[in-house]
XYZ file of C-alpha atoms in Angstrom:
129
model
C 23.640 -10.618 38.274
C 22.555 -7.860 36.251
C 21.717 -7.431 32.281
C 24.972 -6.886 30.961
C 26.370 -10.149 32.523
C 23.694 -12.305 31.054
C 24.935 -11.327 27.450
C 26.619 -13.880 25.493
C 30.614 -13.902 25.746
C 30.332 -14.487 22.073
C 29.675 -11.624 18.878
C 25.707 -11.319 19.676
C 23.940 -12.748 16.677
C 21.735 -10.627 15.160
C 19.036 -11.590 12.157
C 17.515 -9.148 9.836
C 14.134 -9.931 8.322
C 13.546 -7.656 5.377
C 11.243 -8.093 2.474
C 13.434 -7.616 0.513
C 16.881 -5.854 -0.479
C 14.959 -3.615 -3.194
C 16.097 -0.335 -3.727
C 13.801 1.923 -0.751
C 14.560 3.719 2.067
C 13.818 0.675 4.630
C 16.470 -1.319 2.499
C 19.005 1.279 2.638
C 18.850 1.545 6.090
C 19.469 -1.888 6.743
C 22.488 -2.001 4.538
C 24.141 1.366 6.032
C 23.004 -0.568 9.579
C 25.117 -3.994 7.972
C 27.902 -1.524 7.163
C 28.564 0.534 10.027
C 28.421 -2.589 12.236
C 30.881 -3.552 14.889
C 31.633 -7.301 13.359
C 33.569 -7.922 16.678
C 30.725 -7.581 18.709
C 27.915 -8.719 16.065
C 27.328 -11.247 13.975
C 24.583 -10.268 11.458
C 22.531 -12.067 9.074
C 19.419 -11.183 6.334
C 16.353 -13.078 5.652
C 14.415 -11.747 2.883
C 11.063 -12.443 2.812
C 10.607 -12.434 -0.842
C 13.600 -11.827 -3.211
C 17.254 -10.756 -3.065
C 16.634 -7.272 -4.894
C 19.050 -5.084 -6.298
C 20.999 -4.300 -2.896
C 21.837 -8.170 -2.440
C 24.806 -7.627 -3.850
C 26.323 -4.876 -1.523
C 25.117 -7.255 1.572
C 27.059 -10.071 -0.116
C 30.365 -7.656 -0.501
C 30.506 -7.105 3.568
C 30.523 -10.792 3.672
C 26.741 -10.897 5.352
C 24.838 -14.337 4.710
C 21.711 -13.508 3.059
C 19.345 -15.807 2.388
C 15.708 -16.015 0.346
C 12.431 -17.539 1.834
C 10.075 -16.933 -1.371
C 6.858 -15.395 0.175
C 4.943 -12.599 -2.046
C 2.747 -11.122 0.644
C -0.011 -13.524 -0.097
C -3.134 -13.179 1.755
C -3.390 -15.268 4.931
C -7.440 -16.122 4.241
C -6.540 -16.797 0.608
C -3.599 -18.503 0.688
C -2.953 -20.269 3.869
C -1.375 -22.980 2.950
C 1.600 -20.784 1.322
C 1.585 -18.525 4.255
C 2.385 -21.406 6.483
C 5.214 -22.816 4.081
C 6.744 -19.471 4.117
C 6.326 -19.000 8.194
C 7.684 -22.743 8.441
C 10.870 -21.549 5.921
C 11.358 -18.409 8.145
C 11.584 -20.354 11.403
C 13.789 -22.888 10.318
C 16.586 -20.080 8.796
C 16.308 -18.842 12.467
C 16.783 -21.725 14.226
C 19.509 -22.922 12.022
C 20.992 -19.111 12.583
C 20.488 -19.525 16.570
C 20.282 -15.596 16.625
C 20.447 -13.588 20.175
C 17.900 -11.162 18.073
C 15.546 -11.317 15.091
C 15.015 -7.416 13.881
C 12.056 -7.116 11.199
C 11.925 -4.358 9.057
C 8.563 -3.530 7.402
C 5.344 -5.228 7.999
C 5.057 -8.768 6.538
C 9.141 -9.177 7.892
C 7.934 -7.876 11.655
C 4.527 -9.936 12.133
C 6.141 -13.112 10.291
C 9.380 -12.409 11.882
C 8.191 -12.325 15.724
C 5.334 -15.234 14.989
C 9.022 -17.425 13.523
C 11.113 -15.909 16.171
C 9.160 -16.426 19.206
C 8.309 -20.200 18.311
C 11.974 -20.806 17.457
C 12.939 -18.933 21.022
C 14.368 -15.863 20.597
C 14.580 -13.886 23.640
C 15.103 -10.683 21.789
C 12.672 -9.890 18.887
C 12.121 -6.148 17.406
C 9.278 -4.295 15.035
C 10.608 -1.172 12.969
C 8.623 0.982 10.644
């Protein structure tokens, strides 16, 4: 069997993990990446880490679910109790999602993402910059 006939019959479901939908270049990408998408073949879906942001919205117009865990970044040391909420949130809005791939986009939404993704067991999990 190879790769290709291991894929899903289904739309593959894709989850973005994002900080947040802020106005910056990582956030524009990800919408223009929501936008151009082939909805036959994927079905996407946003997790921000902290807050909506001001490009919310335009995710909300293509008809993407986004949704909002509430972590601000906190220091693990410091705050490890918060850390662990927001880790718990993330895993749980991927396992309810069931996605084929989690895709983080900046720091706190790649180390978060993979640590939530890999314990909810996602075979696919990737890190952009």
């Amino acid at each position: 069997m190879t790769h290709c006939e291991e894929l899903p019959r289904r739309p593959l479901r894709v989850q973005y993990v994002i900080g947040s939908m802020g106005v910056g270049g990582a956030e524009r990408q990800v919408l223009d990446l929501l936008r151009g998408i082939d909805r036959t073949r994927v079905t996407p879906m946003v997790v921000c880490l902290e807050s909506a942001g001001a490009l919310a919205p335009s995710v909300a117009e293509l008809g993407i679910p986004l949704e909002v865990i509430g972590y601000h970044g906190l220091r693990i040391k410091r705050h490890p109790v918060q850390t662990l909420s927001a880790l718990y949130r993330l895993r749980r809005a991927i396992a309810t999602f069931k996605p084929d791939i989690v895709h983080g986009q900046l720091f706190w939404a790649y180390v978060l993402g993979a640590l939530a993704a890999r314990s909810a067991g996602v075979p696919v999990v990737v890190a952009s910059r």
